[in-house]
Amino acid sequence: MIGLDYNTQVVAAATALLGGAAGVAGCLLLLRRRALMGDALGHATLPGIAAAYLVSVAMGGTGKEPWILLAGAAVGAIAGVIAVLVIRRGARVSDETAMAIVLGAFFGLGTALLTVIQASPKGHQAGLSSFILGHAASMVASDLRAASIVALACVALVVLLTKELRLLCFDESFARTIGRPVRWLDALVLLIVTAVVIAGLQAVGLILILALLILPATAARLCTDRFATLLPLAAALGAVSGVGGTLVSSSAPNLPTGPCIVLFAAALFAVALIFAPRRGLLARASASRVRGSPS
Amino acid sequence: MTTADQPASAHPTGCEHSSTSPLSIHALTVAYHRRPVLWDVDLDVPAQSIVGVIGPNGAGKSTLLKACLGLIPISSGKVRVYGKPYEEQRALVGYVPQRESVDWDFPVTALEVVMMGTFGRLGWFHRAGKQERAKAREALDSVGLADESHQQIGQLSGGQQQRVFLARALAQSAQLYLMDEPFASVDAATEQAIIAVLRRMRGEGRTVIVVHHDLETAREYFDWVILLNTRVVASGPTATTMTHERLRQTYGGRLTLLDEAAQRMQKAQLG
């Protein structure tokens, strides 16, 4: 990255780590068939952030302390997960329905709170809306360092527990019969996802980190049938998206980093969708031609 | 059963329990949303036998297995595996879930699935090594899938997938096996291959409990049957237990099914 200014290098490194962690966490969501859970807990961070701002201001703070806002985001995410579990159990509705309810309700609450905050005298300066779309370019080195540490910790945890997580995702009831604490493992998966989402909030923003959870994982899944290949591949695609998006955005003035990263990930996904070896559209088309032909 | 590679474990191996029943159930009741699915079930399963659990759809056959394994909460009663609660005897019990219970598109190979059978004895942070791999290969070989070990499981036929599950159970090196419809929608050759494996397991002193649908083959396959319809209608040696009258009780008012069963049994007896 010679020739790039220091700031761009730092942003590229941090978003690469973040993209890698999002790829890995996304694989877990995908294989556990909980893709929407990422969405639910992600959107639930918004009312958490808004509430944290209000609490901070009420206690005489500026409402801009990143740690308070991110703690609020974490509380919101956990509240969202708990709401999903309660609704699913109490109302006997499917997982998907419960997650859709929580996603909508929490995001609605968050948007309402944000609107109120921004109408208040100081609120429009708080910049809370940047959490929705991110502001990687204006992140300071310490923000990026924190995001990188979280990303690395998540990846390390998954690597350490690969065997158990694979078992959980493939056959939950078998895992339970051999005595694995399935609920705790599930909670750990959600914790990892939450951590990645929060680490990504400042860099790419809420909506885009959710996209970054799913795109590299799905693209990698199209390319491989091996679990052992899937996670590193998803991490690599996420990391490449982070670097690629940052470079693209620094190549022209006024190109926002977060959207560029996700667009880069979407482009990689599109390539995988078309060209992936067995599952890609081209491979399928030629396979059905072979099957359909006489002889 | 004790092998050198096996880590010292709090779980005793099966041989010490030859005097107690592999599976003993007392006054077991299970309810879903307050509707009883199993009611006051009492059972003792004899050691070293192949046992069929037979009954109509919704009779609670799968529920019985799941309740024994602690997968669903029981309302009352108790389950003992070689005389102790299941939680203390996990290492002695192998489980074959219904094939539809997992996603066969999952990115793992046949060998990787079978190796999961060894995880019960492996610690959390221990990676499966040479011994586990060798054990899994041996299990795959014994169900006739040695050549398919590196296939992604979605590429296998339904019968091969069922045998992968069986191989995973073999890799558990258990004494008591609970199998949920291992013969469901498999071809005749696979069914013969599976029953051959079950007989070999019985020959090694293991006990196998099988949820089964087909009355026609039940007489041939099982030493002992449990006729179940929420309650235990009868439980005993196949020859004396699978009578027309008992089957009528088990299958209740479903006369067409029952007559069909009667015809099949007559046919089977004539043949």
Coordinates of C-alpha atoms in Angstrom, one line a residue:
Chain A
M1 CA 0.0 0.0 0.0
I2 CA 2.9 2.3 -0.8
G3 CA 1.7 5.6 -2.0
L4 CA -1.3 5.7 0.2
D5 CA -1.5 8.1 3.0
Y6 CA -1.2 6.7 6.5
N7 CA -4.9 7.2 7.3
T8 CA -6.0 5.1 4.4
Q9 CA -3.6 2.4 5.3
V10 CA -5.0 2.2 8.9
V11 CA -8.6 2.2 7.7
A12 CA -7.8 -0.5 5.1
A13 CA -6.1 -2.7 7.8
A14 CA -9.0 -2.3 10.3
T15 CA -11.8 -2.9 7.7
A16 CA -9.9 -6.0 6.4
L17 CA -9.9 -7.5 9.9
L18 CA -13.5 -6.4 10.4
G19 CA -14.5 -7.9 7.0
G20 CA -12.7 -11.2 7.9
A21 CA -14.5 -11.4 11.3
A22 CA -17.8 -10.6 9.7
G23 CA -17.2 -13.4 7.1
V24 CA -16.5 -15.9 9.8
A25 CA -19.4 -14.8 12.0
G26 CA -21.7 -14.8 9.0
C27 CA -20.8 -18.4 8.2
L28 CA -22.0 -19.4 11.7
L29 CA -25.3 -17.6 11.2
L30 CA -25.7 -19.1 7.8
L31 CA -25.0 -22.6 8.8
R32 CA -27.1 -22.3 11.9
R33 CA -29.9 -21.0 9.7
R34 CA -30.1 -17.8 11.7
A35 CA -29.3 -15.3 9.0
L36 CA -32.2 -13.1 10.1
M37 CA -30.9 -13.2 13.7
G38 CA -28.0 -11.0 12.6
D39 CA -30.5 -8.6 11.2
A40 CA -32.6 -8.6 14.3
L41 CA -29.8 -8.0 16.8
G42 CA -28.2 -5.5 14.5
H43 CA -31.3 -3.3 14.2
A44 CA -31.8 -3.6 17.9
T45 CA -28.5 -1.8 18.5
L46 CA -30.1 1.4 17.2
P47 CA -32.5 2.1 20.1
G48 CA -29.7 1.0 22.4
I49 CA -27.5 3.7 21.0
A50 CA -30.2 6.4 21.2
A51 CA -31.1 5.4 24.8
A52 CA -27.4 5.5 25.8
Y53 CA -27.1 9.0 24.3
L54 CA -30.2 10.2 26.3
V55 CA -28.8 8.6 29.5
S56 CA -25.4 10.3 28.9
V57 CA -26.9 13.7 28.3
A58 CA -29.2 13.3 31.3
M59 CA -26.2 12.6 33.5
G60 CA -24.5 15.7 32.3
G61 CA -22.3 14.1 29.6
T62 CA -21.9 15.2 26.0
G63 CA -23.6 12.1 24.6
K64 CA -20.7 11.6 22.3
E65 CA -18.6 9.2 24.4
P66 CA -18.1 6.3 22.0
W67 CA -17.8 3.7 24.8
I68 CA -21.2 4.7 26.3
L69 CA -22.9 4.6 22.9
L70 CA -21.3 1.2 22.0
A71 CA -22.3 -0.2 25.4
G72 CA -25.8 1.0 24.6
A73 CA -25.6 -0.8 21.3
A74 CA -24.6 -4.0 23.0
V75 CA -27.4 -3.7 25.5
G76 CA -29.9 -3.1 22.7
A77 CA -28.6 -6.2 20.8
I78 CA -28.9 -8.4 23.8
A79 CA -32.4 -7.1 24.5
G80 CA -33.3 -7.9 20.9
V81 CA -32.1 -11.5 21.2
I82 CA -34.0 -11.9 24.4
A83 CA -37.1 -10.5 22.8
V84 CA -36.8 -13.0 20.0
L85 CA -36.5 -15.9 22.4
V86 CA -39.4 -14.7 24.5
I87 CA -41.7 -14.1 21.5
R88 CA -40.8 -17.5 20.1
R89 CA -41.5 -19.3 23.3
G90 CA -44.5 -17.3 24.4
A91 CA -46.4 -16.9 21.1
R92 CA -45.3 -20.2 19.6
V93 CA -44.4 -18.5 16.3
S94 CA -41.5 -19.6 14.1
D95 CA -38.0 -18.3 14.6
E96 CA -38.2 -16.2 11.4
T97 CA -41.5 -14.5 12.5
A98 CA -40.1 -13.7 15.9
M99 CA -36.9 -12.2 14.4
A100 CA -38.9 -10.2 11.8
I101 CA -41.1 -8.8 14.6
V102 CA -38.1 -7.8 16.7
L103 CA -36.2 -6.3 13.8
G104 CA -39.2 -4.1 12.8
A105 CA -40.2 -3.1 16.3
F106 CA -36.7 -2.2 17.6
F107 CA -35.7 -0.4 14.4
G108 CA -38.9 1.6 14.6
L109 CA -38.1 2.5 18.2
G110 CA -34.6 3.5 17.4
T111 CA -35.7 5.7 14.5
A112 CA -38.3 7.4 16.6
L113 CA -35.7 8.1 19.4
L114 CA -33.2 9.4 16.9
T115 CA -35.7 11.8 15.4
V116 CA -36.5 13.1 18.8
I117 CA -32.8 13.5 19.6
Q118 CA -32.0 15.3 16.4
A119 CA -34.8 17.7 16.9
S120 CA -33.4 18.7 20.3
P121 CA -31.0 21.7 20.6
K122 CA -27.7 19.7 20.8
G123 CA -28.9 16.6 19.2
H124 CA -28.2 17.4 15.6
Q125 CA -24.5 17.6 16.4
A126 CA -24.4 14.3 18.1
G127 CA -23.9 12.5 14.8
L128 CA -25.9 9.5 15.9
S129 CA -27.2 9.0 12.4
S130 CA -23.7 8.1 11.3
F131 CA -24.1 4.8 13.1
I132 CA -26.6 3.9 10.5
L133 CA -24.3 4.4 7.6
G134 CA -20.9 4.5 9.3
H135 CA -18.0 7.0 8.9
A136 CA -14.9 5.0 8.6
A137 CA -12.9 7.9 7.1
S138 CA -13.3 10.0 10.2
M139 CA -12.5 7.2 12.7
V140 CA -9.5 7.8 14.8
A141 CA -6.7 5.3 15.3
S142 CA -7.9 4.2 18.7
D143 CA -11.4 3.4 17.3
L144 CA -9.8 1.3 14.6
R145 CA -7.5 -0.5 17.1
A146 CA -10.5 -1.4 19.3
A147 CA -12.4 -2.7 16.3
S148 CA -9.4 -4.7 15.2
I149 CA -9.0 -6.3 18.6
V150 CA -12.6 -7.3 18.7
A151 CA -12.5 -8.8 15.2
L152 CA -9.4 -10.8 16.0
A153 CA -10.8 -12.1 19.3
C154 CA -14.0 -13.3 17.5
V155 CA -12.0 -15.1 14.9
A156 CA -9.7 -16.7 17.5
L157 CA -12.7 -17.9 19.5
V158 CA -14.3 -19.5 16.4
V159 CA -11.0 -21.2 15.4
L160 CA -10.6 -22.5 19.0
L161 CA -14.1 -23.9 19.0
T162 CA -14.5 -25.0 15.4
K163 CA -15.2 -28.6 16.2
E164 CA -18.0 -27.8 18.6
L165 CA -19.5 -25.1 16.5
R166 CA -19.6 -27.4 13.4
L167 CA -21.3 -30.1 15.5
L168 CA -23.8 -27.6 16.8
C169 CA -24.7 -26.2 13.4
F170 CA -24.9 -29.7 11.7
D171 CA -26.8 -31.7 14.3
E172 CA -28.0 -29.9 17.4
S173 CA -29.8 -32.9 19.0
F174 CA -26.8 -35.2 18.5
A175 CA -24.7 -32.5 20.2
R176 CA -27.1 -32.5 23.1
T177 CA -27.1 -36.3 23.5
I178 CA -23.3 -36.3 23.9
G179 CA -23.6 -33.7 26.6
R180 CA -22.7 -30.5 24.8
P181 CA -24.2 -27.3 26.3
V182 CA -26.1 -26.4 23.1
R183 CA -27.7 -23.3 24.6
W184 CA -24.4 -21.8 25.7
L185 CA -22.8 -22.5 22.4
D186 CA -25.8 -20.8 20.7
A187 CA -25.4 -17.9 23.0
L188 CA -21.7 -17.8 22.2
V189 CA -22.5 -17.6 18.5
L190 CA -24.9 -14.7 19.1
L191 CA -22.3 -13.0 21.3
I192 CA -19.7 -13.3 18.5
V193 CA -22.1 -11.8 16.0
T194 CA -23.0 -9.0 18.4
A195 CA -19.4 -8.2 18.9
V196 CA -18.7 -8.1 15.2
V197 CA -21.8 -5.9 14.6
I198 CA -20.7 -3.4 17.3
A199 CA -17.1 -3.4 16.2
G200 CA -18.4 -2.6 12.7
L201 CA -20.9 0.1 13.6
Q202 CA -18.5 3.0 13.5
A203 CA -16.7 1.9 10.4
V204 CA -19.4 0.8 8.0
G205 CA -22.6 1.4 10.0
L206 CA -25.5 -0.7 11.0
I207 CA -27.1 -1.6 7.7
L208 CA -23.9 -2.3 6.0
I209 CA -22.3 -4.5 8.7
L210 CA -25.3 -6.7 8.4
A211 CA -24.7 -7.0 4.7
L212 CA -21.0 -7.7 5.4
L213 CA -22.1 -10.6 7.7
I214 CA -24.0 -12.3 4.9
L215 CA -22.3 -11.5 1.6
P216 CA -18.8 -13.0 2.1
A217 CA -20.3 -16.1 3.9
T218 CA -22.8 -16.8 1.1
A219 CA -20.3 -16.2 -1.6
A220 CA -17.9 -18.6 0.1
R221 CA -20.6 -21.2 0.5
L222 CA -21.2 -21.1 -3.2
C223 CA -17.6 -21.9 -3.8
T224 CA -17.0 -24.8 -1.5
D225 CA -18.6 -27.8 0.1
R226 CA -15.9 -28.1 2.8
F227 CA -16.4 -26.7 6.2
A228 CA -12.7 -26.4 6.7
T229 CA -12.4 -24.3 3.5
L230 CA -15.6 -22.3 4.1
L231 CA -14.5 -20.3 7.1
P232 CA -11.1 -19.1 5.8
L233 CA -12.6 -18.4 2.4
A234 CA -15.4 -16.3 3.9
A235 CA -12.8 -14.5 6.0
A236 CA -10.6 -13.8 3.0
L237 CA -13.5 -12.5 0.9
G238 CA -14.5 -10.2 3.8
A239 CA -11.0 -9.0 4.2
V240 CA -10.6 -8.4 0.5
S241 CA -13.8 -6.4 0.5
G242 CA -12.5 -4.3 3.4
V243 CA -9.3 -3.4 1.6
G244 CA -10.9 -3.1 -1.8
G245 CA -13.7 -0.9 -0.6
T246 CA -11.3 1.3 1.2
L247 CA -9.0 1.7 -1.8
V248 CA -12.0 2.5 -4.1
S249 CA -13.3 5.1 -1.7
S250 CA -9.9 6.8 -1.4
S251 CA -9.5 6.9 -5.1
A252 CA -12.0 9.6 -5.5
P253 CA -13.2 12.4 -3.3
N254 CA -16.6 12.0 -1.6
L255 CA -16.9 8.3 -2.0
P256 CA -18.0 6.9 1.4
T257 CA -16.0 4.0 2.7
G258 CA -18.7 1.8 4.2
P259 CA -20.9 1.6 1.1
C260 CA -17.8 1.0 -1.0
I261 CA -16.8 -2.0 1.2
V262 CA -20.2 -3.5 1.0
L263 CA -20.5 -2.9 -2.8
F264 CA -17.1 -4.6 -3.1
A265 CA -18.5 -7.6 -1.1
A266 CA -21.6 -7.6 -3.3
A267 CA -19.5 -7.6 -6.4
L268 CA -17.5 -10.6 -5.1
F269 CA -20.8 -12.4 -4.3
A270 CA -22.0 -11.7 -7.8
V271 CA -18.9 -13.2 -9.3
A272 CA -19.3 -16.3 -7.1
L273 CA -23.0 -16.6 -8.0
I274 CA -22.1 -16.7 -11.7
F275 CA -18.8 -18.5 -11.8
A276 CA -18.7 -20.8 -8.7
P277 CA -17.5 -24.3 -9.6
R278 CA -20.6 -26.5 -9.0
R279 CA -23.2 -24.2 -7.6
G280 CA -22.7 -21.1 -9.8
L281 CA -25.2 -20.2 -12.4
L282 CA -22.9 -21.1 -15.3
A283 CA -22.0 -24.5 -13.8
R284 CA -25.6 -25.3 -13.2
A285 CA -26.7 -24.2 -16.7
S286 CA -24.0 -26.4 -18.3
A287 CA -24.8 -29.3 -16.0
S288 CA -28.5 -29.2 -16.9
R289 CA -27.6 -29.0 -20.6
V290 CA -25.5 -32.1 -20.2
R291 CA -28.4 -33.8 -18.4
G292 CA -30.9 -32.6 -20.9
S293 CA -29.0 -33.7 -24.0
P294 CA -29.8 -37.0 -25.6
S295 CA -27.2 -39.8 -25.4
Chain B
M1 CA -14.8 -52.6 25.6
T2 CA -12.0 -50.7 27.4
T3 CA -9.5 -49.8 24.8
A4 CA -6.0 -48.4 25.4
D5 CA -6.7 -45.2 23.5
Q6 CA -9.7 -44.4 25.6
P7 CA -9.0 -41.6 28.1
A8 CA -9.7 -42.4 31.7
S9 CA -13.3 -41.5 32.2
A10 CA -15.8 -41.3 34.9
H11 CA -18.1 -43.4 32.9
P12 CA -17.9 -47.2 33.4
T13 CA -18.0 -49.4 30.4
G14 CA -21.0 -51.6 29.7
C15 CA -19.6 -54.9 30.7
E16 CA -19.9 -54.2 34.4
H17 CA -23.6 -53.8 34.0
S18 CA -24.5 -57.1 32.5
S19 CA -26.8 -57.8 35.4
T20 CA -28.9 -54.6 34.9
S21 CA -31.1 -53.8 32.0
P22 CA -29.6 -51.6 29.3
L23 CA -32.7 -49.4 29.4
S24 CA -35.2 -49.4 32.2
I25 CA -38.1 -47.0 32.1
H26 CA -40.5 -46.5 35.0
A27 CA -43.8 -44.6 35.0
L28 CA -42.7 -42.3 32.2
T29 CA -45.1 -39.6 31.1
V30 CA -44.3 -37.0 28.5
A31 CA -46.7 -34.2 27.4
Y32 CA -46.6 -31.6 24.7
H33 CA -48.6 -28.6 25.5
R34 CA -50.5 -30.6 28.2
R35 CA -51.5 -33.3 25.8
P36 CA -49.9 -36.6 26.9
V37 CA -47.8 -38.2 24.2
L38 CA -46.5 -41.0 26.4
W39 CA -48.5 -42.2 29.3
D40 CA -47.2 -44.2 32.2
V41 CA -44.6 -46.2 30.2
D42 CA -42.9 -49.1 32.0
L43 CA -40.3 -51.0 30.2
D44 CA -37.2 -53.2 30.7
V45 CA -35.2 -53.9 27.6
P46 CA -33.2 -57.1 27.6
A47 CA -29.4 -56.9 27.0
Q48 CA -27.8 -58.0 23.8
S49 CA -30.9 -57.8 21.7
I50 CA -32.4 -56.0 18.7
V51 CA -35.6 -54.4 20.0
G52 CA -38.3 -52.9 17.8
V53 CA -40.5 -50.0 18.9
I54 CA -43.7 -50.4 16.9
G55 CA -46.9 -48.4 16.7
P56 CA -49.0 -46.1 14.5
N57 CA -48.0 -42.6 13.5
G58 CA -48.2 -40.3 16.5
A59 CA -47.9 -43.2 19.0
G60 CA -44.9 -41.5 20.6
K61 CA -42.2 -43.8 19.3
S62 CA -39.7 -41.0 18.5
T63 CA -40.8 -39.2 21.7
L64 CA -39.8 -42.3 23.7
L65 CA -36.3 -42.2 22.3
K66 CA -35.9 -38.5 22.8
A67 CA -37.2 -38.6 26.3
C68 CA -34.7 -41.3 27.1
L69 CA -31.9 -39.1 25.7
G70 CA -33.0 -36.0 27.6
L71 CA -33.8 -34.2 24.4
I72 CA -37.3 -33.4 25.6
P73 CA -38.4 -32.8 29.1
I74 CA -40.3 -35.6 30.8
S75 CA -43.4 -34.8 32.9
S76 CA -42.9 -37.6 35.4
G77 CA -41.2 -41.0 35.8
K78 CA -37.6 -42.1 35.4
V79 CA -35.3 -43.5 32.9
R80 CA -32.3 -45.6 33.8
V81 CA -29.4 -46.6 31.5
Y82 CA -27.6 -49.6 32.9
G83 CA -29.0 -48.6 36.3
K84 CA -28.1 -45.0 36.3
P85 CA -29.5 -41.7 34.9
Y86 CA -28.7 -41.0 31.3
E87 CA -26.6 -37.9 32.2
E88 CA -24.1 -40.2 33.9
Q89 CA -24.1 -42.8 31.1
R90 CA -23.8 -40.8 28.0
A91 CA -20.6 -42.6 26.9
L92 CA -22.6 -45.9 26.8
V93 CA -25.4 -44.6 24.6
G94 CA -25.3 -44.0 20.8
Y95 CA -28.0 -42.2 18.9
V96 CA -29.2 -42.3 15.3
P97 CA -31.7 -39.5 14.7
Q98 CA -34.2 -39.4 11.9
R99 CA -32.5 -38.7 8.6
E100 CA -34.7 -35.6 7.9
S101 CA -33.5 -34.0 11.2
V102 CA -30.4 -32.5 9.6
D103 CA -29.5 -30.5 6.6
W104 CA -27.8 -32.8 4.1
D105 CA -26.6 -29.8 2.1
F106 CA -24.3 -29.0 5.1
P107 CA -20.7 -28.6 4.0
V108 CA -19.1 -31.7 5.6
T109 CA -17.9 -35.0 4.2
A110 CA -19.1 -38.4 5.2
L111 CA -15.9 -39.0 7.2
E112 CA -16.3 -35.7 9.0
V113 CA -19.9 -36.6 10.1
V114 CA -18.8 -40.1 11.3
M115 CA -15.9 -38.5 13.2
M116 CA -18.5 -36.5 15.2
G117 CA -19.3 -39.9 16.8
T118 CA -15.9 -39.7 18.6
F119 CA -16.5 -36.2 20.0
G120 CA -18.3 -37.4 23.1
R121 CA -15.0 -38.8 24.3
L122 CA -13.0 -35.9 23.1
G123 CA -12.5 -32.8 25.2
W124 CA -13.7 -29.4 24.0
F125 CA -10.5 -28.1 22.7
H126 CA -9.0 -31.4 21.5
R127 CA -9.0 -31.7 17.8
A128 CA -9.9 -35.0 16.3
G129 CA -6.6 -36.8 15.5
K130 CA -5.3 -40.0 14.0
Q131 CA -7.1 -42.3 16.3
E132 CA -10.5 -40.7 15.7
R133 CA -9.9 -40.7 12.0
A134 CA -9.0 -44.3 12.0
K135 CA -12.1 -45.2 14.1
A136 CA -14.3 -43.3 11.7
R137 CA -12.8 -44.9 8.7
E138 CA -13.3 -48.3 10.2
A139 CA -17.0 -47.4 11.0
L140 CA -17.5 -46.2 7.4
D141 CA -15.9 -49.4 6.1
S142 CA -18.2 -51.6 8.1
V143 CA -21.3 -50.0 6.6
G144 CA -19.8 -50.3 3.1
L145 CA -19.0 -46.7 2.5
A146 CA -15.2 -46.7 2.5
D147 CA -15.1 -45.3 -1.0
E148 CA -17.5 -42.4 -0.2
S149 CA -15.7 -41.1 2.8
H150 CA -14.6 -37.8 1.1
Q151 CA -17.9 -37.1 -0.6
Q152 CA -19.9 -34.1 0.6
I153 CA -22.9 -35.7 2.3
G154 CA -25.4 -34.0 0.0
Q155 CA -24.0 -36.1 -2.9
L156 CA -24.8 -39.4 -1.2
S157 CA -28.1 -41.3 -1.8
G158 CA -30.7 -41.5 0.9
G159 CA -29.6 -45.0 1.8
Q160 CA -26.0 -44.0 2.0
Q161 CA -26.9 -41.0 4.2
Q162 CA -28.7 -43.3 6.5
R163 CA -25.6 -45.6 6.6
V164 CA -23.4 -42.5 7.4
F165 CA -25.6 -41.9 10.5
L166 CA -25.2 -45.6 11.4
A167 CA -21.4 -45.3 11.0
R168 CA -21.4 -42.2 13.2
A169 CA -23.2 -44.3 15.9
L170 CA -20.7 -47.1 15.5
A171 CA -17.9 -44.6 16.0
Q172 CA -19.5 -43.7 19.4
S173 CA -18.5 -47.2 20.6
A174 CA -21.5 -47.4 22.8
Q175 CA -23.3 -50.3 24.4
L176 CA -26.9 -49.2 24.0
Y177 CA -28.1 -47.7 20.7
L178 CA -31.3 -45.8 20.1
M179 CA -32.2 -45.5 16.4
D180 CA -35.1 -43.4 15.0
E181 CA -36.4 -45.1 11.9
P182 CA -33.1 -46.2 10.4
F183 CA -35.0 -48.1 7.7
A184 CA -37.1 -45.2 6.6
S185 CA -37.1 -44.7 2.8
V186 CA -34.0 -46.8 2.1
D187 CA -33.7 -49.3 -0.7
A188 CA -33.8 -53.1 -0.1
A189 CA -30.1 -53.5 -0.3
T190 CA -29.4 -50.8 2.2
E191 CA -32.0 -52.3 4.5
Q192 CA -30.2 -55.6 4.4
A193 CA -26.8 -53.9 4.9
I194 CA -28.2 -52.1 8.0
I195 CA -29.8 -55.2 9.6
A196 CA -26.5 -57.1 9.0
V197 CA -24.7 -54.3 11.0
L198 CA -27.3 -54.4 13.8
R199 CA -26.9 -58.2 14.1
R200 CA -23.1 -57.9 14.2
M201 CA -23.6 -55.3 17.0
R202 CA -25.8 -57.7 18.9
G203 CA -23.2 -60.4 18.5
E204 CA -20.7 -58.0 20.2
G205 CA -23.0 -57.8 23.2
R206 CA -24.6 -54.5 22.3
T207 CA -28.3 -53.6 22.6
V208 CA -30.1 -51.8 19.7
I209 CA -33.5 -50.2 20.0
V210 CA -35.1 -49.3 16.7
V211 CA -38.2 -47.3 15.9
H212 CA -39.8 -49.2 13.0
H213 CA -42.7 -48.9 10.7
D214 CA -43.0 -52.1 8.7
L215 CA -44.9 -54.9 10.4
E216 CA -44.0 -57.3 7.7
T217 CA -40.3 -57.2 8.5
A218 CA -40.6 -56.7 12.2
R219 CA -40.9 -60.4 13.0
E220 CA -37.7 -61.2 11.1
Y221 CA -35.6 -58.3 12.5
F222 CA -36.4 -58.1 16.2
D223 CA -35.8 -60.4 19.2
W224 CA -38.1 -58.2 21.3
V225 CA -40.8 -55.8 20.4
I226 CA -42.5 -52.9 22.2
L227 CA -46.0 -52.2 20.9
L228 CA -46.6 -48.5 21.7
N229 CA -49.6 -46.3 21.3
T230 CA -49.1 -43.5 23.9
R231 CA -49.2 -46.4 26.4
V232 CA -47.2 -49.6 26.2
V233 CA -49.7 -52.1 24.8
A234 CA -47.3 -55.0 25.1
S235 CA -43.6 -55.6 25.4
G236 CA -41.9 -58.9 25.1
P237 CA -40.3 -61.5 22.8
T238 CA -41.4 -61.0 19.3
A239 CA -43.0 -64.4 18.7
T240 CA -45.3 -64.3 21.6
T241 CA -45.9 -60.5 21.7
M242 CA -46.8 -59.6 18.1
T243 CA -50.2 -61.3 18.1
H244 CA -53.1 -60.2 16.0
E245 CA -55.1 -59.2 19.1
R246 CA -52.2 -57.0 20.4
L247 CA -51.7 -55.4 17.1
R248 CA -55.4 -54.6 16.9
Q249 CA -55.1 -52.9 20.3
T250 CA -52.0 -51.0 19.2
Y251 CA -53.4 -49.7 16.0
G252 CA -56.8 -49.0 17.5
G253 CA -59.6 -48.4 15.1
R254 CA -57.6 -48.2 12.0
L255 CA -59.1 -51.2 10.5
T256 CA -57.9 -50.9 6.9
L257 CA -54.3 -50.6 8.2
L258 CA -54.9 -53.4 10.5
D259 CA -56.4 -55.8 8.0
E260 CA -53.6 -55.0 5.7
A261 CA -51.2 -55.9 8.6
A262 CA -53.2 -59.1 9.2
Q263 CA -52.9 -60.1 5.6
R264 CA -49.2 -59.4 5.5
M265 CA -48.7 -61.4 8.6
Q266 CA -50.6 -64.3 7.2
K267 CA -48.6 -64.1 4.0
A268 CA -45.4 -63.9 6.1
Q269 CA -46.4 -67.0 8.1
L270 CA -47.3 -68.9 5.0
G271 CA -44.1 -67.9 3.3

